[in-house]
Coordinates of C-alpha atoms in Angstrom, one line a residue:
Chain V
M161 CA -21.2 -15.3 84.3
A162 CA -18.1 -14.8 82.2
S163 CA -18.4 -13.1 78.8
A164 CA -19.3 -15.1 75.7
D165 CA -15.8 -15.4 74.3
Q166 CA -14.4 -17.1 77.3
I167 CA -16.8 -19.9 77.9
V168 CA -17.0 -22.5 75.2
L169 CA -20.6 -22.4 74.1
Q170 CA -22.3 -25.0 72.2
F171 CA -23.7 -23.8 68.9
F172 CA -25.0 -25.5 65.9
P173 CA -23.3 -24.6 62.7
L174 CA -25.4 -24.1 59.7
S175 CA -26.2 -27.5 58.3
T176 CA -27.4 -26.2 55.0
S177 CA -25.0 -24.2 52.9
L178 CA -26.9 -21.0 52.7
S179 CA -25.6 -18.4 50.4
A180 CA -26.9 -15.1 49.1
K181 CA -26.9 -13.3 45.8
V182 CA -27.2 -9.5 45.6
H183 CA -28.3 -7.5 42.6
P184 CA -26.5 -4.2 41.9
L185 CA -29.8 -2.3 42.3
V186 CA -29.8 -3.1 46.0
I187 CA -26.3 -1.6 46.5
F188 CA -27.3 1.5 44.6
N189 CA -30.5 1.9 46.6
I190 CA -28.7 1.5 49.9
C191 CA -26.1 4.1 49.0
D192 CA -28.7 6.5 47.8
C193 CA -30.7 6.1 51.0
F194 CA -27.5 6.5 53.1
V195 CA -26.7 9.8 51.3
R196 CA -30.2 11.1 51.9
R197 CA -30.4 10.0 55.5
P198 CA -31.5 12.6 58.1
D199 CA -28.7 14.5 59.8
Q200 CA -28.9 12.9 63.2
A201 CA -28.9 9.3 62.0
E202 CA -25.6 7.5 61.8
R203 CA -26.8 4.6 59.8
V204 CA -29.8 3.5 57.7
I205 CA -31.8 0.4 58.1
G206 CA -34.2 -1.2 55.7
T207 CA -35.9 -4.2 54.3
L208 CA -34.6 -6.5 51.7
L209 CA -36.9 -8.0 49.2
G210 CA -36.3 -11.0 46.9
S211 CA -36.9 -14.7 46.7
V212 CA -35.4 -17.9 47.7
L213 CA -34.2 -19.9 44.7
P214 CA -34.9 -23.7 44.5
D215 CA -31.3 -24.5 45.4
G216 CA -31.5 -22.6 48.7
T217 CA -29.7 -19.4 47.6
V218 CA -31.3 -16.2 48.7
D219 CA -31.8 -13.9 45.8
I220 CA -31.9 -10.3 47.0
R221 CA -33.4 -8.2 44.3
N222 CA -34.9 -5.0 45.8
S223 CA -34.8 -3.0 48.9
Y224 CA -36.3 0.0 50.6
V225 CA -35.2 2.0 53.6
V226 CA -37.3 2.2 56.8
P227 CA -37.1 5.2 59.1
H228 CA -35.8 4.3 62.5
N229 CA -34.6 5.9 65.7
E230 CA -31.6 4.7 67.5
S231 CA -30.2 5.6 70.8
S232 CA -27.6 3.9 73.0
D233 CA -30.0 1.5 74.5
Q234 CA -33.0 1.2 72.3
V235 CA -34.0 1.0 68.7
A236 CA -37.3 2.0 67.3
L237 CA -38.4 1.0 63.8
D238 CA -41.3 2.5 62.0
I239 CA -43.3 -0.7 61.5
D240 CA -46.3 0.9 59.8
Y241 CA -44.1 2.4 57.2
H242 CA -42.4 -1.0 56.7
H243 CA -45.8 -2.7 56.1
N244 CA -47.0 0.1 53.8
M245 CA -44.0 0.0 51.6
L246 CA -44.2 -3.8 51.5
S247 CA -47.8 -3.8 50.3
S248 CA -47.0 -1.1 47.8
H249 CA -44.1 -3.1 46.4
Q250 CA -46.1 -6.3 46.3
K251 CA -48.7 -4.6 44.2
V252 CA -46.2 -4.2 41.5
N253 CA -44.4 -7.5 42.0
P254 CA -46.2 -10.0 44.2
K255 CA -43.3 -12.5 43.9
E256 CA -40.9 -10.3 45.9
V257 CA -41.1 -11.2 49.5
I258 CA -39.1 -10.1 52.5
V259 CA -35.9 -12.1 52.7
G260 CA -34.0 -10.0 55.3
W261 CA -32.8 -6.6 56.2
F262 CA -29.8 -4.4 55.7
S263 CA -27.9 -1.8 57.6
T264 CA -25.0 0.4 56.7
G265 CA -21.9 0.4 58.9
F266 CA -19.2 -2.1 59.5
G267 CA -20.0 -5.2 61.4
V268 CA -22.9 -6.0 63.6
T269 CA -23.9 -4.0 66.7
G270 CA -26.1 -4.7 69.7
G271 CA -29.1 -2.9 68.3
S272 CA -28.9 -5.1 65.3
A273 CA -29.9 -8.2 67.3
L274 CA -33.2 -6.6 68.3
I275 CA -33.9 -5.6 64.7
H276 CA -33.0 -9.1 63.5
E277 CA -35.4 -10.5 66.0
F278 CA -38.2 -8.3 64.6
Y279 CA -37.4 -9.5 61.1
S280 CA -37.3 -13.1 62.1
R281 CA -40.9 -12.7 63.1
E282 CA -41.7 -11.6 59.6
V283 CA -39.8 -14.3 57.7
A284 CA -38.0 -17.5 58.8
N285 CA -34.3 -17.1 58.9
P286 CA -33.8 -13.6 57.6
V287 CA -30.5 -12.5 56.0
H288 CA -28.8 -9.5 57.4
L289 CA -26.7 -7.5 54.9
T290 CA -24.2 -5.0 56.1
V291 CA -22.9 -2.5 53.6
D292 CA -19.9 -0.6 54.9
T293 CA -20.4 2.9 53.6
G294 CA -17.7 4.3 55.8
F295 CA -15.1 2.2 54.0
T296 CA -13.4 1.2 57.2
N297 CA -10.3 -0.9 56.4
G298 CA -10.1 1.1 53.2
E299 CA -12.2 -1.2 51.2
A300 CA -15.9 -1.7 50.4
S301 CA -17.1 -4.6 52.5
I302 CA -20.5 -6.0 51.9
K303 CA -21.3 -9.0 54.1
A304 CA -24.3 -11.1 54.7
F305 CA -25.1 -12.8 58.0
V306 CA -27.6 -15.2 59.3
S307 CA -28.3 -15.6 63.0
V308 CA -27.6 -18.8 64.8
N309 CA -28.8 -19.4 68.3
L310 CA -26.3 -20.0 70.9
S311 CA -27.4 -22.1 73.8
L312 CA -25.8 -23.5 76.8
G313 CA -27.4 -26.8 77.5
D314 CA -31.1 -26.0 77.3
Q315 CA -30.9 -22.4 78.0
Q316 CA -30.9 -19.9 75.1
L317 CA -28.1 -17.3 75.6
A318 CA -27.5 -15.3 72.6
A319 CA -27.7 -15.2 68.9
Q320 CA -24.6 -15.3 66.9
F321 CA -24.3 -13.7 63.5
Q322 CA -22.6 -16.1 61.1
E323 CA -21.3 -14.9 57.8
I324 CA -22.6 -16.6 54.7
P325 CA -21.0 -16.5 51.3
L326 CA -22.2 -13.6 49.2
D327 CA -22.3 -13.6 45.4
L328 CA -21.8 -10.1 44.1
R329 CA -21.7 -10.8 40.4
M330 CA -23.4 -8.0 38.6
V331 CA -24.6 -9.2 35.3
E332 CA -27.0 -6.3 34.9
A333 CA -24.4 -3.8 35.7
E334 CA -22.2 -5.3 33.1
R335 CA -25.0 -4.9 30.6
V336 CA -25.5 -1.3 31.4
G337 CA -21.8 -0.8 31.3
F338 CA -19.6 -0.1 34.3
D339 CA -18.3 3.1 32.7
I340 CA -21.8 4.6 33.1
L341 CA -22.3 3.3 36.6
K342 CA -18.8 4.0 37.9
S343 CA -18.1 7.6 37.1
T344 CA -19.8 10.5 38.8
S345 CA -20.9 11.9 35.5
V346 CA -21.2 10.7 32.0
D347 CA -21.9 13.2 29.3
K348 CA -23.9 11.0 27.0
L349 CA -24.9 7.4 26.7
P350 CA -22.8 5.5 24.2
T351 CA -24.3 4.7 20.9
D352 CA -24.2 1.2 19.5
M353 CA -21.3 2.1 17.1
E354 CA -19.2 3.3 20.0
G355 CA -20.1 0.1 21.9
M356 CA -19.1 -2.0 19.0
E357 CA -15.8 -0.1 18.7
A358 CA -15.1 -0.7 22.4
T359 CA -15.9 -4.4 22.0
M360 CA -13.6 -4.7 19.0
E361 CA -10.8 -3.0 20.8
Q362 CA -11.2 -5.4 23.7
L363 CA -11.1 -8.4 21.4
L364 CA -8.0 -7.1 19.7
A365 CA -6.3 -6.5 23.1
L366 CA -7.2 -10.1 24.2
I367 CA -5.9 -11.6 21.0
D368 CA -2.7 -9.5 21.4
D369 CA -2.2 -10.8 24.9
T370 CA -2.7 -14.4 24.0
Y371 CA -0.3 -14.0 21.1
K372 CA 2.4 -12.4 23.3
Y373 CA 2.0 -15.1 25.8
V374 CA 2.4 -17.9 23.3
D375 CA 5.4 -16.2 21.8
D376 CA 6.9 -15.9 25.3
V377 CA 6.4 -19.5 26.0
V378 CA 7.9 -20.6 22.7
E379 CA 10.9 -18.4 23.2
G380 CA 11.3 -19.7 26.7
R381 CA 10.8 -16.4 28.5
V382 CA 7.8 -17.6 30.4
A383 CA 7.3 -21.0 32.0
P384 CA 4.6 -22.9 30.2
D385 CA 1.4 -23.5 31.9
N386 CA -0.5 -26.5 30.6
A387 CA -3.8 -25.4 31.8
I388 CA -3.6 -22.1 29.8
G389 CA -2.2 -24.0 26.8
G390 CA -5.2 -26.3 27.0
F391 CA -7.6 -23.4 27.1
I392 CA -5.9 -21.8 24.1
S393 CA -6.0 -24.9 22.0
D394 CA -9.6 -25.4 23.0
S395 CA -10.6 -22.0 21.8
V396 CA -8.6 -22.3 18.5
S397 CA -10.1 -25.6 17.8
S398 CA -13.6 -24.4 18.5
I399 CA -13.6 -22.6 15.1
P400 CA -15.6 -25.0 13.0
K401 CA -13.9 -26.7 10.1
I402 CA -15.7 -25.7 7.0
S403 CA -14.4 -26.0 3.5
P404 CA -13.6 -22.6 1.9
P405 CA -16.4 -22.7 -0.7
A406 CA -19.0 -23.7 1.8
F407 CA -17.8 -20.9 4.2
D408 CA -17.8 -18.4 1.4
K409 CA -21.4 -19.4 0.5
L410 CA -22.4 -19.1 4.1
V411 CA -21.0 -15.7 4.6
N412 CA -22.2 -14.4 1.2
D413 CA -25.7 -15.6 1.8
S414 CA -25.8 -13.9 5.1
L415 CA -24.3 -10.7 3.7
Q416 CA -26.9 -10.7 0.9
D417 CA -29.7 -11.0 3.4
Q418 CA -28.4 -8.0 5.3
L419 CA -27.9 -6.0 2.2
L420 CA -31.5 -6.7 1.2
L421 CA -32.7 -5.5 4.5
L422 CA -30.6 -2.4 4.3
Y423 CA -32.0 -1.7 0.8
L424 CA -35.6 -2.3 1.9
S425 CA -35.3 0.0 4.9
S426 CA -33.7 2.8 2.8
I427 CA -36.4 2.5 0.2
T428 CA -39.1 2.7 2.8
R429 CA -37.5 5.8 4.2
T430 CA -37.5 7.4 0.8
Q431 CA -41.2 6.4 0.4
L432 CA -42.0 8.1 3.6
S433 CA -40.5 11.4 2.6
L434 CA -42.3 11.2 -0.7
A435 CA -45.6 10.4 0.9
E436 CA -45.3 13.2 3.3
K437 CA -44.7 15.7 0.5
L438 CA -47.6 14.4 -1.4
N439 CA -50.0 14.4 1.6
T440 CA -49.3 17.9 2.8
A441 CA -48.8 19.5 -0.5
A442 CA -52.1 18.6 -1.9
Q443 CA -54.5 21.5 -1.8
I444 CA -57.8 22.0 -3.5
L445 CA -57.8 25.4 -5.0
Chain T
M96 CA -30.3 17.8 46.8
A97 CA -29.7 21.1 45.0
T98 CA -26.7 21.3 42.8
A99 CA -24.7 24.4 43.0
A100 CA -25.2 25.8 39.5
A101 CA -24.0 29.3 40.5
P102 CA -22.4 29.2 43.9
S103 CA -22.8 33.0 44.4
R104 CA -26.6 32.9 44.3
S105 CA -28.8 31.0 46.8
F106 CA -31.2 28.4 45.5
L107 CA -34.1 30.7 46.4
Q108 CA -32.7 33.4 44.1
V109 CA -32.3 31.0 41.3
A110 CA -35.8 29.7 41.8
A111 CA -37.2 33.2 41.8
T112 CA -35.6 34.2 38.5
E113 CA -36.9 31.0 36.9
E114 CA -40.4 32.4 36.8
A115 CA -39.4 35.0 34.2
V116 CA -38.4 32.8 31.3
A117 CA -38.1 29.0 31.2
P118 CA -34.9 28.0 29.4
P119 CA -35.4 25.2 26.9
L120 CA -34.8 21.7 28.2
R121 CA -31.4 20.7 27.0
V122 CA -30.4 17.6 28.8
V123 CA -31.9 15.1 31.1
Q124 CA -29.6 14.0 33.9
M125 CA -30.4 10.6 35.3
E126 CA -28.8 8.8 38.2
G127 CA -27.5 5.3 37.8
L128 CA -30.0 4.1 40.4
V129 CA -32.9 5.2 38.2
I130 CA -31.4 3.5 35.1
L131 CA -31.0 0.2 37.0
K132 CA -34.6 0.4 38.5
I133 CA -36.1 1.1 35.0
I134 CA -34.1 -1.8 33.5
K135 CA -35.1 -4.2 36.3
H136 CA -38.8 -3.3 36.1
C137 CA -39.0 -3.5 32.3
T138 CA -37.0 -6.6 31.9
E139 CA -38.9 -8.5 34.6
F140 CA -42.2 -7.9 32.9
S141 CA -41.1 -8.1 29.3
P142 CA -42.8 -8.7 26.9
A143 CA -45.7 -7.0 28.7
L144 CA -45.4 -3.2 28.6
V145 CA -45.1 -1.5 32.0
T146 CA -44.9 2.1 33.2
G147 CA -43.6 4.0 36.2
Q148 CA -43.2 7.4 37.6
L149 CA -40.1 9.5 37.6
L150 CA -39.1 11.8 40.5
G151 CA -36.5 14.5 40.5
L152 CA -35.8 18.2 40.2
D153 CA -36.2 20.7 37.5
V154 CA -33.1 23.0 37.5
G155 CA -32.5 25.5 34.7
S156 CA -32.0 23.7 31.4
V157 CA -31.3 20.4 33.1
L158 CA -34.0 18.0 34.2
E159 CA -32.6 15.8 37.0
V160 CA -34.2 12.5 37.6
T161 CA -33.1 11.1 40.9
N162 CA -35.6 8.3 41.7
C163 CA -38.5 6.4 40.3
F164 CA -41.1 3.9 41.2
P165 CA -43.0 1.4 39.1
F166 CA -46.7 1.3 38.6
P167 CA -48.6 -1.9 39.1
I168 CA -50.2 -3.4 36.0
R169 CA -53.4 -1.6 35.7
E170 CA -56.7 -3.5 35.1
E171 CA -59.4 -1.8 33.2
D172 CA -61.7 -1.6 36.2
E173 CA -63.2 1.5 37.8
E174 CA -62.5 0.6 41.4
I175 CA -59.0 -0.4 40.6
E176 CA -58.4 3.0 39.0
A177 CA -58.9 4.6 42.4
D178 CA -56.5 2.0 43.8
G179 CA -53.9 3.1 41.4
A180 CA -54.2 6.7 42.5
N181 CA -54.0 5.6 46.1
Y182 CA -50.9 3.6 45.3
Q183 CA -49.2 6.6 43.8
L184 CA -50.1 8.9 46.7
E185 CA -48.9 6.2 49.2
M186 CA -45.6 5.8 47.4
M187 CA -44.9 9.5 47.1
R188 CA -45.7 9.9 50.8
C189 CA -43.4 7.1 51.9
L190 CA -40.6 8.3 49.7
R191 CA -40.9 11.9 51.0
E192 CA -40.4 10.5 54.5
V193 CA -37.0 9.2 53.5
N194 CA -35.9 12.5 51.9
V195 CA -36.4 11.4 48.3
D196 CA -37.3 14.3 45.9
N197 CA -41.0 14.4 45.9
N198 CA -41.4 16.1 42.6
T199 CA -42.9 14.3 39.6
V200 CA -40.9 15.1 36.5
G201 CA -42.4 12.6 34.1
W202 CA -42.9 8.9 33.6
Y203 CA -41.1 6.0 31.9
Q204 CA -42.5 3.1 29.9
S205 CA -41.1 0.1 28.2
T206 CA -41.7 -0.6 24.5
L207 CA -41.5 -3.5 22.1
L208 CA -39.1 -2.9 19.3
G209 CA -39.7 0.8 19.4
S210 CA -43.4 0.9 18.6
Y211 CA -44.1 3.6 21.2
Q212 CA -45.5 6.4 19.1
T213 CA -49.2 6.1 19.8
V214 CA -52.0 8.4 20.5
E215 CA -52.0 7.3 24.2
L216 CA -48.5 8.6 24.6
I217 CA -49.6 12.0 23.3
E218 CA -52.6 12.1 25.6
T219 CA -50.5 11.2 28.6
F220 CA -48.1 13.9 27.7
M221 CA -50.9 16.5 27.5
N222 CA -52.2 15.3 30.8
Y223 CA -48.9 15.7 32.5
Q224 CA -48.2 19.0 30.8
E225 CA -51.2 20.5 32.4
N226 CA -49.8 20.1 35.9
I227 CA -46.1 20.1 35.4
R228 CA -44.2 22.7 33.5
R229 CA -41.6 20.4 32.2
C230 CA -42.0 16.7 31.9
V231 CA -40.2 14.0 30.0
C232 CA -40.9 10.5 29.0
I233 CA -38.2 7.9 29.2
I234 CA -38.5 5.0 26.8
Y235 CA -36.7 1.8 27.4
D236 CA -36.5 -1.1 24.9
P237 CA -35.6 -4.4 26.7
S238 CA -35.5 -6.4 23.4
K239 CA -32.9 -4.1 21.9
S240 CA -30.8 -4.2 25.1
N241 CA -30.3 -7.9 24.5
Q242 CA -28.0 -6.8 21.8
G243 CA -25.5 -5.0 24.0
V244 CA -26.9 -1.5 23.5
L245 CA -28.5 0.5 26.2
A246 CA -31.7 1.5 24.5
L247 CA -32.8 4.4 26.6
K248 CA -34.4 7.5 25.2
A249 CA -35.8 10.7 26.7
L250 CA -38.7 12.2 24.7
K251 CA -40.8 15.2 24.9
L252 CA -43.4 16.7 22.6
S253 CA -42.3 19.7 20.6
D254 CA -44.1 23.0 21.6
S255 CA -45.5 23.7 18.1
F256 CA -47.1 20.3 18.0
M257 CA -48.6 20.7 21.5
E258 CA -50.2 24.0 20.4
L259 CA -51.8 22.4 17.4
Y260 CA -53.0 19.4 19.3
R261 CA -54.5 21.5 22.0
N262 CA -56.5 23.4 19.5
N263 CA -57.3 20.2 17.7
E264 CA -56.4 21.8 14.4
F265 CA -54.8 18.9 12.6
N266 CA -55.5 19.7 9.0
G267 CA -53.3 20.4 6.0
E268 CA -53.4 24.2 6.1
K269 CA -52.3 24.6 9.7
L270 CA -49.6 22.0 9.2
R271 CA -48.2 23.8 6.2
E272 CA -48.4 27.1 8.0
K273 CA -46.3 25.9 10.9
N274 CA -44.1 23.8 8.7
L275 CA -44.7 20.8 10.9
S276 CA -43.8 17.5 9.5
W277 CA -43.8 14.1 11.2
V278 CA -40.3 14.4 12.5
D279 CA -41.3 17.4 14.5
I280 CA -43.7 15.7 16.8
F281 CA -41.3 14.2 19.2
E282 CA -38.1 15.8 20.4
E283 CA -35.4 13.6 21.7
I284 CA -33.3 15.0 24.5
P285 CA -29.8 13.7 25.3
I286 CA -29.3 11.9 28.5
K287 CA -26.5 12.4 30.9
V288 CA -25.7 10.0 33.8
S289 CA -24.5 11.0 37.1
N290 CA -23.8 9.0 40.2
S291 CA -23.0 10.0 43.8
A292 CA -19.4 9.6 44.9
L293 CA -20.3 6.8 47.4
V294 CA -21.9 4.7 44.7
S295 CA -19.1 5.3 42.3
A296 CA -16.6 4.2 45.0
F297 CA -18.6 1.0 45.5
M298 CA -18.8 0.3 41.8
T299 CA -15.1 0.8 41.3
E300 CA -14.4 -1.7 44.0
L301 CA -16.9 -4.2 42.8
E302 CA -16.1 -4.0 39.2
A303 CA -15.7 -7.4 37.6
D304 CA -12.1 -8.4 37.0
S305 CA -12.5 -9.9 33.6
P306 CA -11.9 -7.5 30.7
V307 CA -14.8 -9.0 28.7
T308 CA -18.3 -8.2 29.9
Q309 CA -21.7 -9.6 29.1
S310 CA -22.5 -6.7 26.9
D311 CA -19.5 -7.6 24.7
Y312 CA -20.8 -11.1 24.2
D313 CA -24.2 -9.7 23.3
R314 CA -22.8 -7.4 20.8
I315 CA -20.8 -9.8 18.7
Q316 CA -23.5 -12.5 18.4
L317 CA -24.5 -13.2 14.9
S318 CA -28.0 -14.6 15.5
T319 CA -29.9 -11.4 15.2
N320 CA -32.4 -13.1 12.9
P321 CA -35.3 -13.3 15.3
F322 CA -35.0 -9.6 16.1
M323 CA -34.8 -8.7 12.4
E324 CA -37.7 -10.9 11.5
R325 CA -39.9 -9.3 14.2
N326 CA -38.8 -5.8 13.1
M327 CA -39.7 -6.6 9.5
E328 CA -43.1 -8.0 10.5
F329 CA -43.9 -4.8 12.4
L330 CA -42.6 -2.8 9.5
I331 CA -44.9 -4.5 7.1
D332 CA -47.9 -4.1 9.4
C333 CA -47.1 -0.4 9.7
M334 CA -46.8 0.0 6.0
D335 CA -50.2 -1.6 5.6
D336 CA -51.6 0.9 8.1
L337 CA -49.9 3.7 6.3
S338 CA -51.3 2.8 3.0
M339 CA -54.8 2.6 4.5
E340 CA -54.4 6.1 5.9
Q341 CA -53.3 7.3 2.5
Q342 CA -56.3 5.7 0.9
K343 CA -58.4 7.6 3.4
F344 CA -56.9 10.8 2.2
Q345 CA -57.3 9.9 -1.5
F346 CA -61.0 9.1 -0.8
Y347 CA -61.4 12.5 1.0
Y348 CA -59.8 14.4 -1.8
R349 CA -61.8 12.6 -4.4
N350 CA -65.0 13.3 -2.5
L351 CA -64.0 16.9 -2.1
S352 CA -63.3 17.5 -5.8
R353 CA -66.6 15.7 -6.7
Q354 CA -68.4 17.9 -4.2
Q355 CA -66.8 21.0 -5.7
A356 CA -67.8 19.9 -9.2
Q357 CA -71.3 19.4 -8.0
Q358 CA -71.3 22.8 -6.4
Q359 CA -70.1 24.4 -9.6
T360 CA -72.8 22.7 -11.7
W361 CA -75.5 23.7 -9.2
L362 CA -74.2 27.2 -9.2
Q363 CA -74.3 27.4 -12.9
K364 CA -77.8 26.1 -13.0
R365 CA -78.8 28.7 -10.4
R366 CA -77.2 31.4 -12.4
A367 CA -78.9 30.3 -15.5
E368 CA -82.2 30.3 -13.6
N369 CA -81.5 33.7 -12.3
M370 CA -80.9 35.0 -15.7
A371 CA -84.2 33.5 -16.8
R372 CA -85.9 35.1 -13.8
K373 CA -84.4 38.5 -14.4
A374 CA -85.6 38.3 -18.0
A375 CA -89.0 37.4 -16.7
G376 CA -88.8 40.2 -14.1
E377 CA -88.8 38.0 -11.0
E378 CA -86.6 38.1 -7.9
P379 CA -83.3 36.3 -8.4
L380 CA -82.8 33.3 -6.1
P381 CA -79.8 33.4 -3.8
E382 CA -76.7 31.8 -5.1
E383 CA -76.1 29.8 -2.0
D384 CA -78.3 27.2 -0.5
P385 CA -77.0 26.0 2.8
S386 CA -79.7 23.3 3.2
N387 CA -78.5 21.5 0.1
P388 CA -76.4 18.6 1.1
I389 CA -73.8 19.2 -1.5
F390 CA -72.8 22.3 0.3
K391 CA -72.1 20.5 3.5
P392 CA -68.4 20.8 4.3
L393 CA -66.7 17.5 4.3
P394 CA -64.6 16.7 7.5
E395 CA -60.9 16.4 6.7
P396 CA -59.4 13.3 8.2
S397 CA -56.9 14.0 10.9
R398 CA -53.3 13.6 9.9
L399 CA -52.3 12.7 13.4
D400 CA -52.5 8.9 12.9
S401 CA -50.5 9.0 9.7
Y402 CA -47.9 11.1 11.3
L403 CA -47.6 8.7 14.2
I404 CA -47.4 5.7 11.9
T405 CA -44.8 7.4 9.8
N406 CA -42.8 7.9 12.9
Q407 CA -43.0 4.2 13.8
V408 CA -42.1 3.2 10.3
S409 CA -39.0 5.4 10.3
N410 CA -38.1 4.0 13.7
Y411 CA -38.2 0.4 12.5
C412 CA -36.3 1.3 9.3
N413 CA -33.6 3.0 11.4
Q414 CA -33.3 -0.1 13.7
I415 CA -33.1 -2.5 10.8
N416 CA -30.5 -0.2 9.1
R417 CA -28.3 -0.1 12.2
T418 CA -28.5 -3.7 13.1
S419 CA -27.8 -4.9 9.6
R420 CA -24.8 -2.7 9.4
M421 CA -23.5 -4.2 12.7
V422 CA -24.0 -7.7 11.5
M423 CA -22.2 -7.0 8.3
L424 CA -19.3 -5.7 10.3
I425 CA -19.1 -8.9 12.2
H426 CA -19.3 -10.8 9.0
H427 CA -16.4 -9.0 7.6
I428 CA -14.3 -9.8 10.6
L429 CA -15.4 -13.4 10.5
A430 CA -14.5 -13.7 6.9
W431 CA -11.2 -12.1 7.5
L432 CA -10.5 -14.6 10.3
F433 CA -11.0 -17.5 8.0
R434 CA -9.6 -16.2 4.8
P435 CA -7.3 -13.3 5.4
Q436 CA -6.2 -13.1 1.8
V437 CA -9.7 -12.6 0.4
S438 CA -10.9 -9.0 0.6
L439 CA -14.6 -8.3 0.7
P440 CA -16.0 -5.2 -1.0
R441 CA -16.6 -2.2 1.2
Y442 CA -20.1 -1.1 1.9

């Protein structure tokens, strides 16, 4: 029989639009496992945990690596370990279930089909995530696949891995700060004052950019874009129209509240140091 | 993974010389992976308080934390206690199989608005300290992190406090002797973050394109009222507790002085009696009478609770201070945005 890419096979494309969402913790975990892999292993394989959201998106929230042995013709996965880790993880968070599995390396190999079959016995329609730690093609490619059965007439031939859209938005990583997560070493965590300073600088830079753009358009240096103009006018008009005395009152009231809190907290601190002196200094002679 | 602190010596040599003197712990080095795991675990279960174990390596004056795993919420039941120990062993065993550092270096816990200074924390520290030479506790505050600040702290008990606690000598004299005040109980250790090169490459690629991040939005929001209100509530409760503790002390001192006055009068009476007896030629009675209840030493109330409460109060005060300063900053900017010609007084 000729190879699969010469005969036109019948396959059923995914009727539902399945997509996946990955949390940054999963990527970190996979990279860490890859760095710690035993010397003879070329790639690492593990289970993905998460949940399926009501709109069908697969939310991948956690992962753990499973030791495996791979040779040219067979793959052996430590199933006991997989089940042990699963039950341990579920003790902490019973809502996280298996949603698929991951492997490092670019693309899908022959051994992956066997592993995918094993995982499809654990959960219906598992998602296969590949994380390219070798950076082939010079870029980080993280892809998600589901398997679709290829059949010729009634006979089942092969399983095709079809790529599904992957959402890599990392809201938690943004919260922590990409500076901390990106560099190989950060000397200290930023304090809130430093964070505020950074935010203010960002705001200033954004306002400067917008100002320059508007100037350029007015002077005719840049072709006007109505969409951007619409956005700018929307943002400017989103400032509520309050009469100056009402605004002053608003701001002053709020400032007074904050000042009062500041005063109360400073007075409490003074009270603490006084009380401490009194408590420990008292002695009965 | 051993870091090459001094490339000319092998790791074994370094470990051998460690036995002689332990350098003081100066910095805790965490991996980005651990931070993300802690954040995920604490935020998922907020407002319930959760804990977990930290794994890593103890190298010189740096405590490296390379991995962690969460603990399930523990029920107060005897058989489930054994389950918890089994879970821990199971996790450690599984992680060792995949080459994760199998060394416990401490634990982490989440907190609500920074109210973590409790007696349980101290007890847990003492328990850990028995087995591990150096351990650290990482505190994470999910509610504060909603305001764009990464509220992560590494704590350990100061050595002088641990000595006193072990000997259970928490009274006024010993504290004055050691010059130990409530600030000296906990020591905060600076945190350093490190990431492997692979992860850093991935993050650089995957970094969001927009210049404004979620944390920026969080920082400039003006609606900090619920946070401040809760802070004030906790502060008021703590001040009530503190005043109760102080009343206990006042009570103790009053009783003590009354007892001493009683002892003095009894002593004088005894002396007068003895004079009378000597005049009559009889044996003088002893000047002490241990069976008399007024000679019973009064127990001094422990100052530990008041110290812990003081710590909490100071924490709340600091938080309120910091947040109100931030909010005032935003107010200034807002006011300037609207009325640039009006200048507000500086604070």
